C-alpha cells in the first residue's frame, strides 16, 4: 500500500432499508471531499459519491471496541480509503455507546463475529457495492473487544472456561474482564452449540487480521489458537491502562510466538487509537483522551 493518497475518501452510512445494525463504509472515490462530522469530530469525505472506476478494491471489515460505535476509527477508515481500500464498519448491537446492555458478556462474544459475517454477506450481495469488492482480498481489523472479535473470525476458539477459571481467582484485580465472567450454565450452553466450552466462529473469507490491543486474552489457549492459519498482526499499546499486559498482550505474544507479528506503539495508551479529542469529549469523557507520550 502506498503511503500517498491516490483517491478521495467516499463515505456512506446506513446502507440498507432495514439495517440489522447501523453500517458505514468508506471507499476509494474520485470526487472531491467536503467537510463532515463523525460523532462531533470534524473531518472530510466525499459523502454518497460513486466508487472510483479502477476497482475492484480490497476490503477491510472493522469491529469497534466495547461500548463504542461504527465511527470509532473513522480516521483510519479514511486513510485506507484514500489508498485504495473499502472499509466497512457495523455498530454492534447491545455493545455500543447507545446500548451497552450486553457489553463484555458471553452473549456479545458470540454475536459480534456473527454480525461481522452478516455485514460481509450484505455487502457481497449489494448490487452497487459488491462489484467493487475484491473477494480474494478481504481482511478483518478490530480494536480492543473488536480485536478479539476479528481473532475469532480468524479461527480462535475462544475458551470461556479459561475465562471463568481466571476470574474465579482474579475478579478483584481485573474488573474490566471479570465483571461479566461466564457462569456454569453459560458454559453448558456452549457445550451444546460448539461441542466444547468455546466460541468457534471462523470466517473462511477472511485473508488476514489486524488486532489492535485485543481484549479477553484470558480466554486464549494453545489449543484455541492452533487453527489460526491466516496472517495476523497485533498492534500493542506501550502503556495499556485498561487491559492487564500479562494476560493480554504478553499472553498473546507467548502463545503465538513465531506465528504472528507484533508491533508496539511507543507512547500509546489503550484509547490512543481513537480519533483526536474534541473539547467536549475531553471535558465529559476525559479518560478517552489519555495518552502516554504520543499526541494522537
PDB file of C-alpha atoms in Angstrom:
ATOM      1  CA  UNK A   1       0.000   0.000   0.000  1.00  0.00           C
ATOM      2  CA  UNK A   2       1.395   3.387  -0.969  1.00  0.00           C
ATOM      3  CA  UNK A   3       1.762   5.998   1.763  1.00  0.00           C
ATOM      4  CA  UNK A   4       0.465   8.698  -0.569  1.00  0.00           C
ATOM      5  CA  UNK A   5      -3.284   9.192  -1.125  1.00  0.00           C
ATOM      6  CA  UNK A   6      -4.433   8.036  -4.548  1.00  0.00           C
ATOM      7  CA  UNK A   7      -8.167   8.730  -4.116  1.00  0.00           C
ATOM      8  CA  UNK A   8     -10.595  10.804  -2.127  1.00  0.00           C
ATOM      9  CA  UNK A   9     -12.435   9.038   0.707  1.00  0.00           C
ATOM     10  CA  UNK A  10     -16.003   8.207  -0.263  1.00  0.00           C
ATOM     11  CA  UNK A  11     -18.423   7.640   2.602  1.00  0.00           C
ATOM     12  CA  UNK A  12     -21.894   6.144   3.019  1.00  0.00           C
ATOM     13  CA  UNK A  13     -23.840   5.385   6.185  1.00  0.00           C
ATOM     14  CA  UNK A  14     -26.865   3.181   6.974  1.00  0.00           C
ATOM     15  CA  UNK A  15     -26.721   1.381   3.660  1.00  0.00           C
ATOM     16  CA  UNK A  16     -29.799  -0.803   3.901  1.00  0.00           C
ATOM     17  CA  UNK A  17     -33.500  -0.027   4.205  1.00  0.00           C
ATOM     18  CA  UNK A  18     -33.836  -2.359   7.166  1.00  0.00           C
ATOM     19  CA  UNK A  19     -30.458  -2.407   8.862  1.00  0.00           C
ATOM     20  CA  UNK A  20     -29.846  -5.309  11.231  1.00  0.00           C
ATOM     21  CA  UNK A  21     -27.401  -2.767  12.696  1.00  0.00           C
ATOM     22  CA  UNK A  22     -26.040   0.596  11.517  1.00  0.00           C
ATOM     23  CA  UNK A  23     -23.321   0.008   8.926  1.00  0.00           C
ATOM     24  CA  UNK A  24     -20.968   2.621   7.472  1.00  0.00           C
ATOM     25  CA  UNK A  25     -18.487   2.235   4.634  1.00  0.00           C
ATOM     26  CA  UNK A  26     -15.593   4.288   3.345  1.00  0.00           C
ATOM     27  CA  UNK A  27     -14.211   3.628  -0.130  1.00  0.00           C
ATOM     28  CA  UNK A  28     -11.979   4.995  -2.904  1.00  0.00           C
ATOM     29  CA  UNK A  29     -13.686   7.786  -4.829  1.00  0.00           C
ATOM     30  CA  UNK A  30     -12.674  10.312  -7.443  1.00  0.00           C
ATOM     31  CA  UNK A  31     -14.940  13.101  -6.190  1.00  0.00           C
ATOM     32  CA  UNK A  32     -13.630  15.966  -4.059  1.00  0.00           C
ATOM     33  CA  UNK A  33     -14.147  15.660  -0.308  1.00  0.00           C
ATOM     34  CA  UNK A  34     -16.287  18.058   1.710  1.00  0.00           C
ATOM     35  CA  UNK A  35     -16.492  18.696   5.461  1.00  0.00           C
ATOM     36  CA  UNK A  36     -18.305  16.032   7.502  1.00  0.00           C
ATOM     37  CA  UNK A  37     -18.643  15.330  11.212  1.00  0.00           C
ATOM     38  CA  UNK A  38     -18.485  11.911  12.829  1.00  0.00           C
ATOM     39  CA  UNK A  39     -19.756  11.903  16.425  1.00  0.00           C
ATOM     40  CA  UNK A  40     -18.866  15.577  16.728  1.00  0.00           C
ATOM     41  CA  UNK A  41     -15.366  15.232  15.268  1.00  0.00           C
ATOM     42  CA  UNK A  42     -14.709  17.217  12.089  1.00  0.00           C
ATOM     43  CA  UNK A  43     -13.270  15.528   9.015  1.00  0.00           C
ATOM     44  CA  UNK A  44     -13.692  15.462   5.243  1.00  0.00           C
ATOM     45  CA  UNK A  45     -15.160  12.837   2.916  1.00  0.00           C
ATOM     46  CA  UNK A  46     -16.984  12.531  -0.409  1.00  0.00           C
ATOM     47  CA  UNK A  47     -20.355  11.555   1.035  1.00  0.00           C
ATOM     48  CA  UNK A  48     -22.630   9.419  -1.141  1.00  0.00           C
ATOM     49  CA  UNK A  49     -20.414   9.620  -4.218  1.00  0.00           C
ATOM     50  CA  UNK A  50     -19.561   6.917  -6.747  1.00  0.00           C
ATOM     51  CA  UNK A  51     -16.706   4.476  -6.337  1.00  0.00           C
ATOM     52  CA  UNK A  52     -13.508   5.111  -8.266  1.00  0.00           C
ATOM     53  CA  UNK A  53     -13.687   3.299 -11.591  1.00  0.00           C
ATOM     54  CA  UNK A  54     -10.452   1.293 -11.402  1.00  0.00           C
ATOM     55  CA  UNK A  55     -11.549  -1.371  -8.892  1.00  0.00           C
ATOM     56  CA  UNK A  56     -12.200  -3.920  -7.605  1.00  0.00           C
ATOM     57  CA  UNK A  57     -10.614  -2.965  -4.291  1.00  0.00           C
ATOM     58  CA  UNK A  58      -9.557  -4.964  -1.228  1.00  0.00           C
ATOM     59  CA  UNK A  59     -11.962  -4.630   1.691  1.00  0.00           C
ATOM     60  CA  UNK A  60     -11.451  -4.360   5.439  1.00  0.00           C
ATOM     61  CA  UNK A  61     -14.292  -5.185   7.839  1.00  0.00           C
ATOM     62  CA  UNK A  62     -13.834  -3.306  11.103  1.00  0.00           C
ATOM     63  CA  UNK A  63     -15.036  -4.161  14.625  1.00  0.00           C
ATOM     64  CA  UNK A  64     -15.156  -1.354  17.211  1.00  0.00           C
ATOM     65  CA  UNK A  65     -14.362  -1.676  20.904  1.00  0.00           C
ATOM     66  CA  UNK A  66     -16.828  -2.355  23.701  1.00  0.00           C
ATOM     67  CA  UNK A  67     -19.477   0.381  24.101  1.00  0.00           C
ATOM     68  CA  UNK A  68     -18.096   2.153  21.029  1.00  0.00           C
ATOM     69  CA  UNK A  69     -19.605   2.912  17.632  1.00  0.00           C
ATOM     70  CA  UNK A  70     -19.015   2.462  13.922  1.00  0.00           C
ATOM     71  CA  UNK A  71     -17.080   5.754  13.699  1.00  0.00           C
ATOM     72  CA  UNK A  72     -14.549   4.839  16.399  1.00  0.00           C
ATOM     73  CA  UNK A  73     -11.677   4.610  13.914  1.00  0.00           C
ATOM     74  CA  UNK A  74     -13.060   6.733  11.080  1.00  0.00           C
ATOM     75  CA  UNK A  75      -9.648   8.414  10.745  1.00  0.00           C
ATOM     76  CA  UNK A  76      -8.119   5.045   9.853  1.00  0.00           C
ATOM     77  CA  UNK A  77     -11.011   4.171   7.531  1.00  0.00           C
ATOM     78  CA  UNK A  78     -10.494   7.432   5.648  1.00  0.00           C
ATOM     79  CA  UNK A  79      -6.750   6.843   5.465  1.00  0.00           C
ATOM     80  CA  UNK A  80      -7.272   3.395   3.956  1.00  0.00           C
ATOM     81  CA  UNK A  81      -9.995   4.549   1.554  1.00  0.00           C
ATOM     82  CA  UNK A  82      -7.681   7.210   0.147  1.00  0.00           C
ATOM     83  CA  UNK A  83      -5.157   4.458  -0.532  1.00  0.00           C
ATOM     84  CA  UNK A  84      -7.462   2.067  -2.333  1.00  0.00           C
ATOM     85  CA  UNK A  85      -9.334   0.090   0.342  1.00  0.00           C
ATOM     86  CA  UNK A  86     -13.010  -0.302   1.128  1.00  0.00           C
ATOM     87  CA  UNK A  87     -13.662  -0.223   4.892  1.00  0.00           C
ATOM     88  CA  UNK A  88     -16.958  -1.478   6.341  1.00  0.00           C
ATOM     89  CA  UNK A  89     -17.860  -0.884   9.994  1.00  0.00           C
ATOM     90  CA  UNK A  90     -21.009  -2.270  11.642  1.00  0.00           C
ATOM     91  CA  UNK A  91     -22.164  -0.939  15.013  1.00  0.00           C
ATOM     92  CA  UNK A  92     -22.500  -3.919  17.324  1.00  0.00           C
ATOM     93  CA  UNK A  93     -25.979  -4.368  18.793  1.00  0.00           C
ATOM     94  CA  UNK A  94     -26.024  -4.415  22.585  1.00  0.00           C
ATOM     95  CA  UNK A  95     -22.388  -3.305  22.797  1.00  0.00           C
ATOM     96  CA  UNK A  96     -22.343   0.323  21.703  1.00  0.00           C
ATOM     97  CA  UNK A  97     -22.448   3.787  23.250  1.00  0.00           C
ATOM     98  CA  UNK A  98     -26.263   3.943  22.972  1.00  0.00           C
ATOM     99  CA  UNK A  99     -26.962   0.410  24.179  1.00  0.00           C
ATOM    100  CA  UNK A 100     -24.254  -1.297  26.270  1.00  0.00           C
ATOM    101  CA  UNK A 101     -26.650  -3.914  27.673  1.00  0.00           C
ATOM    102  CA  UNK A 102     -24.563  -6.904  26.530  1.00  0.00           C
ATOM    103  CA  UNK A 103     -21.107  -5.335  26.797  1.00  0.00           C
ATOM    104  CA  UNK A 104     -18.302  -7.738  27.786  1.00  0.00           C
ATOM    105  CA  UNK A 105     -20.719 -10.639  28.284  1.00  0.00           C
ATOM    106  CA  UNK A 106     -20.585 -14.060  26.664  1.00  0.00           C
ATOM    107  CA  UNK A 107     -23.685 -13.186  24.628  1.00  0.00           C
ATOM    108  CA  UNK A 108     -21.839 -10.457  22.741  1.00  0.00           C
ATOM    109  CA  UNK A 109     -18.670 -12.543  22.492  1.00  0.00           C
ATOM    110  CA  UNK A 110     -20.691 -14.940  20.341  1.00  0.00           C
ATOM    111  CA  UNK A 111     -22.718 -12.341  18.474  1.00  0.00           C
ATOM    112  CA  UNK A 112     -20.006  -9.889  17.431  1.00  0.00           C
ATOM    113  CA  UNK A 113     -18.269 -12.119  14.837  1.00  0.00           C
ATOM    114  CA  UNK A 114     -21.651 -13.235  13.513  1.00  0.00           C
ATOM    115  CA  UNK A 115     -22.588  -9.590  12.974  1.00  0.00           C
ATOM    116  CA  UNK A 116     -19.318  -9.066  11.130  1.00  0.00           C
ATOM    117  CA  UNK A 117     -20.096 -12.063   8.918  1.00  0.00           C
ATOM    118  CA  UNK A 118     -23.611 -10.745   8.281  1.00  0.00           C
ATOM    119  CA  UNK A 119     -22.214  -7.329   7.327  1.00  0.00           C
ATOM    120  CA  UNK A 120     -19.937  -9.079   4.856  1.00  0.00           C
ATOM    121  CA  UNK A 121     -22.873 -11.103   3.487  1.00  0.00           C
ATOM    122  CA  UNK A 122     -24.921  -7.946   2.952  1.00  0.00           C
ATOM    123  CA  UNK A 123     -22.114  -6.097   1.200  1.00  0.00           C
ATOM    124  CA  UNK A 124     -21.285  -9.024  -1.075  1.00  0.00           C
ATOM    125  CA  UNK A 125     -24.968  -9.166  -2.033  1.00  0.00           C
ATOM    126  CA  UNK A 126     -25.319  -5.414  -2.588  1.00  0.00           C
ATOM    127  CA  UNK A 127     -25.822  -4.680  -6.285  1.00  0.00           C
ATOM    128  CA  UNK A 128     -23.960  -1.366  -6.190  1.00  0.00           C
ATOM    129  CA  UNK A 129     -21.128  -2.255  -3.804  1.00  0.00           C
ATOM    130  CA  UNK A 130     -20.314  -5.925  -4.471  1.00  0.00           C
ATOM    131  CA  UNK A 131     -18.783  -5.364  -7.950  1.00  0.00           C
ATOM    132  CA  UNK A 132     -16.181  -3.069  -6.358  1.00  0.00           C
ATOM    133  CA  UNK A 133     -15.007  -5.663  -3.791  1.00  0.00           C
ATOM    134  CA  UNK A 134     -12.001  -7.883  -4.489  1.00  0.00           C
ATOM    135  CA  UNK A 135     -13.325 -11.035  -2.834  1.00  0.00           C
ATOM    136  CA  UNK A 136      -9.848 -12.587  -2.685  1.00  0.00           C
ATOM    137  CA  UNK A 137      -8.628  -9.729  -0.501  1.00  0.00           C
ATOM    138  CA  UNK A 138     -10.988  -9.389   2.442  1.00  0.00           C
ATOM    139  CA  UNK A 139      -9.393  -8.550   5.782  1.00  0.00           C
ATOM    140  CA  UNK A 140     -10.615  -8.013   9.354  1.00  0.00           C
ATOM    141  CA  UNK A 141      -9.465  -5.251  11.697  1.00  0.00           C
ATOM    142  CA  UNK A 142     -10.575  -4.544  15.246  1.00  0.00           C
ATOM    143  CA  UNK A 143      -9.719  -2.636  18.416  1.00  0.00           C
ATOM    144  CA  UNK A 144      -9.980  -3.964  21.987  1.00  0.00           C
ATOM    145  CA  UNK A 145     -13.129  -6.143  22.114  1.00  0.00           C
ATOM    146  CA  UNK A 146     -13.110  -5.701  18.340  1.00  0.00           C
ATOM    147  CA  UNK A 147      -9.589  -7.109  18.255  1.00  0.00           C
ATOM    148  CA  UNK A 148     -10.872 -10.226  19.995  1.00  0.00           C
ATOM    149  CA  UNK A 149     -13.764 -10.324  17.519  1.00  0.00           C
ATOM    150  CA  UNK A 150     -11.543 -10.426  14.444  1.00  0.00           C
ATOM    151  CA  UNK A 151      -9.263 -13.033  16.015  1.00  0.00           C
ATOM    152  CA  UNK A 152     -12.311 -15.268  16.403  1.00  0.00           C
ATOM    153  CA  UNK A 153     -13.060 -14.714  12.717  1.00  0.00           C
ATOM    154  CA  UNK A 154      -9.508 -15.894  12.010  1.00  0.00           C
ATOM    155  CA  UNK A 155     -10.088 -19.161  13.861  1.00  0.00           C
ATOM    156  CA  UNK A 156      -9.526 -18.508  17.575  1.00  0.00           C
ATOM    157  CA  UNK A 157     -11.580 -20.953  19.610  1.00  0.00           C
ATOM    158  CA  UNK A 158     -12.396 -18.594  22.475  1.00  0.00           C
ATOM    159  CA  UNK A 159     -12.191 -20.662  25.688  1.00  0.00           C
ATOM    160  CA  UNK A 160     -14.946 -19.436  28.003  1.00  0.00           C
ATOM    161  CA  UNK A 161     -13.974 -21.991  30.651  1.00  0.00           C
ATOM    162  CA  UNK A 162     -10.484 -20.473  30.838  1.00  0.00           C
ATOM    163  CA  UNK A 163     -12.107 -17.038  31.228  1.00  0.00           C
ATOM    164  CA  UNK A 164     -14.306 -18.354  34.041  1.00  0.00           C
ATOM    165  CA  UNK A 165     -11.374 -20.031  35.805  1.00  0.00           C
ATOM    166  CA  UNK A 166      -9.211 -16.910  35.592  1.00  0.00           C
ATOM    167  CA  UNK A 167     -11.923 -14.723  37.070  1.00  0.00           C
ATOM    168  CA  UNK A 168     -12.624 -17.154  39.888  1.00  0.00           C
ATOM    169  CA  UNK A 169      -9.315 -16.049  41.440  1.00  0.00           C
ATOM    170  CA  UNK A 170      -8.675 -12.634  39.832  1.00  0.00           C
ATOM    171  CA  UNK A 171     -12.028 -10.839  39.897  1.00  0.00           C
ATOM    172  CA  UNK A 172     -10.794  -8.189  42.342  1.00  0.00           C
ATOM    173  CA  UNK A 173      -7.719  -7.452  40.198  1.00  0.00           C
ATOM    174  CA  UNK A 174      -9.327  -7.384  36.742  1.00  0.00           C
ATOM    175  CA  UNK A 175     -12.782  -5.855  37.000  1.00  0.00           C
ATOM    176  CA  UNK A 176     -12.977  -4.947  33.302  1.00  0.00           C
ATOM    177  CA  UNK A 177     -12.685  -8.551  32.129  1.00  0.00           C
ATOM    178  CA  UNK A 178     -14.247 -10.298  35.119  1.00  0.00           C
ATOM    179  CA  UNK A 179     -17.322  -8.139  35.677  1.00  0.00           C
ATOM    180  CA  UNK A 180     -19.414 -10.431  33.464  1.00  0.00           C
ATOM    181  CA  UNK A 181     -17.420 -13.654  33.549  1.00  0.00           C
ATOM    182  CA  UNK A 182     -19.491 -16.654  32.406  1.00  0.00           C
ATOM    183  CA  UNK A 183     -21.271 -18.873  34.895  1.00  0.00           C
ATOM    184  CA  UNK A 184     -21.657 -22.657  34.746  1.00  0.00           C
ATOM    185  CA  UNK A 185     -24.939 -22.501  32.828  1.00  0.00           C
ATOM    186  CA  UNK A 186     -23.281 -20.345  30.172  1.00  0.00           C
ATOM    187  CA  UNK A 187     -20.522 -22.926  29.763  1.00  0.00           C
ATOM    188  CA  UNK A 188     -23.077 -25.723  29.486  1.00  0.00           C
ATOM    189  CA  UNK A 189     -24.823 -23.821  26.694  1.00  0.00           C
ATOM    190  CA  UNK A 190     -21.588 -23.613  24.726  1.00  0.00           C
ATOM    191  CA  UNK A 191     -21.092 -27.358  25.070  1.00  0.00           C
ATOM    192  CA  UNK A 192     -24.324 -27.888  23.169  1.00  0.00           C
ATOM    193  CA  UNK A 193     -23.548 -25.357  20.439  1.00  0.00           C
ATOM    194  CA  UNK A 194     -19.836 -25.976  19.845  1.00  0.00           C
ATOM    195  CA  UNK A 195     -19.144 -29.387  21.381  1.00  0.00           C
ATOM    196  CA  UNK A 196     -16.894 -27.736  23.944  1.00  0.00           C
ATOM    197  CA  UNK A 197     -16.647 -24.710  26.277  1.00  0.00           C
ATOM    198  CA  UNK A 198     -15.586 -22.485  23.394  1.00  0.00           C
ATOM    199  CA  UNK A 199     -16.906 -19.928  20.925  1.00  0.00           C
ATOM    200  CA  UNK A 200     -15.845 -21.069  17.453  1.00  0.00           C
ATOM    201  CA  UNK A 201     -16.894 -18.778  14.578  1.00  0.00           C
ATOM    202  CA  UNK A 202     -14.183 -18.810  11.908  1.00  0.00           C
ATOM    203  CA  UNK A 203     -14.996 -16.992   8.656  1.00  0.00           C
ATOM    204  CA  UNK A 204     -13.156 -18.567   5.725  1.00  0.00           C
ATOM    205  CA  UNK A 205     -13.491 -15.386   3.657  1.00  0.00           C
ATOM    206  CA  UNK A 206     -11.008 -13.521   5.856  1.00  0.00           C
ATOM    207  CA  UNK A 207      -7.491 -13.498   4.366  1.00  0.00           C
ATOM    208  CA  UNK A 208      -5.640 -11.696   7.189  1.00  0.00           C
ATOM    209  CA  UNK A 209      -6.327  -9.979  10.505  1.00  0.00           C
ATOM    210  CA  UNK A 210      -5.069  -6.933  12.405  1.00  0.00           C
ATOM    211  CA  UNK A 211      -5.904  -6.927  16.122  1.00  0.00           C
ATOM    212  CA  UNK A 212      -5.287  -3.623  17.942  1.00  0.00           C
ATOM    213  CA  UNK A 213      -4.900  -4.078  21.717  1.00  0.00           C
ATOM    214  CA  UNK A 214      -7.205  -7.132  21.675  1.00  0.00           C
ATOM    215  CA  UNK A 215      -9.127  -7.926  24.853  1.00  0.00           C
ATOM    216  CA  UNK A 216     -10.035 -11.235  26.529  1.00  0.00           C
ATOM    217  CA  UNK A 217      -6.572 -12.771  26.273  1.00  0.00           C
ATOM    218  CA  UNK A 218      -7.555 -14.775  29.358  1.00  0.00           C
ATOM    219  CA  UNK A 219      -9.644 -16.951  27.009  1.00  0.00           C
ATOM    220  CA  UNK A 220      -6.683 -17.698  24.730  1.00  0.00           C
ATOM    221  CA  UNK A 221      -5.021 -21.113  24.962  1.00  0.00           C
ATOM    222  CA  UNK A 222      -2.531 -23.071  22.868  1.00  0.00           C
ATOM    223  CA  UNK A 223      -5.300 -25.327  21.595  1.00  0.00           C
ATOM    224  CA  UNK A 224      -7.674 -22.441  20.975  1.00  0.00           C
ATOM    225  CA  UNK A 225      -5.185 -20.595  18.768  1.00  0.00           C
ATOM    226  CA  UNK A 226      -3.853 -23.678  16.988  1.00  0.00           C
ATOM    227  CA  UNK A 227      -6.143 -23.401  13.967  1.00  0.00           C
ATOM    228  CA  UNK A 228      -5.370 -19.792  13.048  1.00  0.00           C
ATOM    229  CA  UNK A 229      -3.850 -20.131   9.585  1.00  0.00           C
ATOM    230  CA  UNK A 230      -4.120 -16.597   8.168  1.00  0.00           C
ATOM    231  CA  UNK A 231      -1.522 -13.853   8.753  1.00  0.00           C
ATOM    232  CA  UNK A 232      -2.124 -11.921  11.979  1.00  0.00           C
ATOM    233  CA  UNK A 233      -0.685  -8.580  13.100  1.00  0.00           C
ATOM    234  CA  UNK A 234      -1.030  -7.476  16.723  1.00  0.00           C
ATOM    235  CA  UNK A 235      -0.758  -3.750  17.472  1.00  0.00           C
ATOM    236  CA  UNK A 236       0.013  -3.153  21.143  1.00  0.00           C
ATOM    237  CA  UNK A 237      -0.138  -0.007  23.272  1.00  0.00           C
ATOM    238  CA  UNK A 238       3.052   0.905  25.092  1.00  0.00           C
ATOM    239  CA  UNK A 239       1.004   1.560  28.244  1.00  0.00           C
ATOM    240  CA  UNK A 240      -2.361  -0.194  28.211  1.00  0.00           C
ATOM    241  CA  UNK A 241      -4.159   1.195  31.240  1.00  0.00           C
ATOM    242  CA  UNK A 242      -7.293  -0.904  30.625  1.00  0.00           C
ATOM    243  CA  UNK A 243      -6.067  -4.429  29.822  1.00  0.00           C
ATOM    244  CA  UNK A 244      -3.530  -6.180  32.049  1.00  0.00           C
ATOM    245  CA  UNK A 245      -0.452  -6.921  29.949  1.00  0.00           C
ATOM    246  CA  UNK A 246       0.419 -10.365  31.326  1.00  0.00           C
ATOM    247  CA  UNK A 247      -2.971 -11.850  30.363  1.00  0.00           C
ATOM    248  CA  UNK A 248      -3.492  -9.901  27.159  1.00  0.00           C
ATOM    249  CA  UNK A 249      -0.630  -8.545  25.009  1.00  0.00           C
ATOM    250  CA  UNK A 250       2.149 -10.582  26.638  1.00  0.00           C
ATOM    251  CA  UNK A 251      -0.051 -13.678  26.727  1.00  0.00           C
ATOM    252  CA  UNK A 252      -0.833 -13.484  23.005  1.00  0.00           C
ATOM    253  CA  UNK A 253       2.874 -12.912  22.263  1.00  0.00           C
ATOM    254  CA  UNK A 254       3.806 -16.032  24.191  1.00  0.00           C
ATOM    255  CA  UNK A 255       1.175 -18.253  22.585  1.00  0.00           C
ATOM    256  CA  UNK A 256       1.714 -17.016  19.018  1.00  0.00           C
ATOM    257  CA  UNK A 257       5.482 -16.509  19.046  1.00  0.00           C
ATOM    258  CA  UNK A 258       6.798 -17.119  15.535  1.00  0.00           C
ATOM    259  CA  UNK A 259       3.271 -17.356  14.088  1.00  0.00           C
ATOM    260  CA  UNK A 260       2.153 -13.714  14.214  1.00  0.00           C
ATOM    261  CA  UNK A 261       3.717 -10.269  14.001  1.00  0.00           C
ATOM    262  CA  UNK A 262       3.667  -7.861  16.924  1.00  0.00           C
ATOM    263  CA  UNK A 263       4.148  -4.087  16.859  1.00  0.00           C
ATOM    264  CA  UNK A 264       4.202  -1.932  19.996  1.00  0.00           C
ATOM    265  CA  UNK A 265       3.341   1.761  19.602  1.00  0.00           C
ATOM    266  CA  UNK A 266       5.589   3.870  21.823  1.00  0.00           C
ATOM    267  CA  UNK A 267       3.736   6.381  23.955  1.00  0.00           C
ATOM    268  CA  UNK A 268       0.307   4.914  23.184  1.00  0.00           C
ATOM    269  CA  UNK A 269      -2.400   4.025  25.681  1.00  0.00           C
ATOM    270  CA  UNK A 270      -5.464   1.858  25.162  1.00  0.00           C
ATOM    271  CA  UNK A 271      -7.537   4.741  23.792  1.00  0.00           C
ATOM    272  CA  UNK A 272      -4.800   6.315  21.668  1.00  0.00           C
ATOM    273  CA  UNK A 273      -6.273   4.584  18.619  1.00  0.00           C
ATOM    274  CA  UNK A 274      -9.477   6.641  18.825  1.00  0.00           C
ATOM    275  CA  UNK A 275      -9.873   9.966  16.960  1.00  0.00           C
ATOM    276  CA  UNK A 276      -8.473  13.229  18.270  1.00  0.00           C
ATOM    277  CA  UNK A 277     -10.377  14.512  21.273  1.00  0.00           C
ATOM    278  CA  UNK A 278     -12.709  17.479  20.998  1.00  0.00           C
ATOM    279  CA  UNK A 279     -13.098  19.888  23.950  1.00  0.00           C
ATOM    280  CA  UNK A 280     -16.494  18.307  24.688  1.00  0.00           C
ATOM    281  CA  UNK A 281     -15.062  14.786  24.807  1.00  0.00           C
ATOM    282  CA  UNK A 282     -12.112  15.933  26.900  1.00  0.00           C
ATOM    283  CA  UNK A 283     -14.439  17.588  29.421  1.00  0.00           C
ATOM    284  CA  UNK A 284     -17.025  14.808  29.661  1.00  0.00           C
ATOM    285  CA  UNK A 285     -15.056  11.657  28.809  1.00  0.00           C
ATOM    286  CA  UNK A 286     -11.535  12.615  29.776  1.00  0.00           C
ATOM    287  CA  UNK A 287     -10.369   9.013  30.103  1.00  0.00           C
ATOM    288  CA  UNK A 288     -10.770   8.610  26.323  1.00  0.00           C
ATOM    289  CA  UNK A 289      -8.236  11.388  25.776  1.00  0.00           C
ATOM    290  CA  UNK A 290      -5.467   9.965  27.924  1.00  0.00           C
ATOM    291  CA  UNK A 291      -2.246   9.196  26.072  1.00  0.00           C
ATOM    292  CA  UNK A 292       1.190   8.349  27.404  1.00  0.00           C
ATOM    293  CA  UNK A 293       3.652  10.426  25.431  1.00  0.00           C
ATOM    294  CA  UNK A 294       2.273  10.260  21.899  1.00  0.00           C
ATOM    295  CA  UNK A 295      -0.002  13.012  20.558  1.00  0.00           C
ATOM    296  CA  UNK A 296      -2.717  11.285  18.565  1.00  0.00           C
TER     297      UNK A 296
END
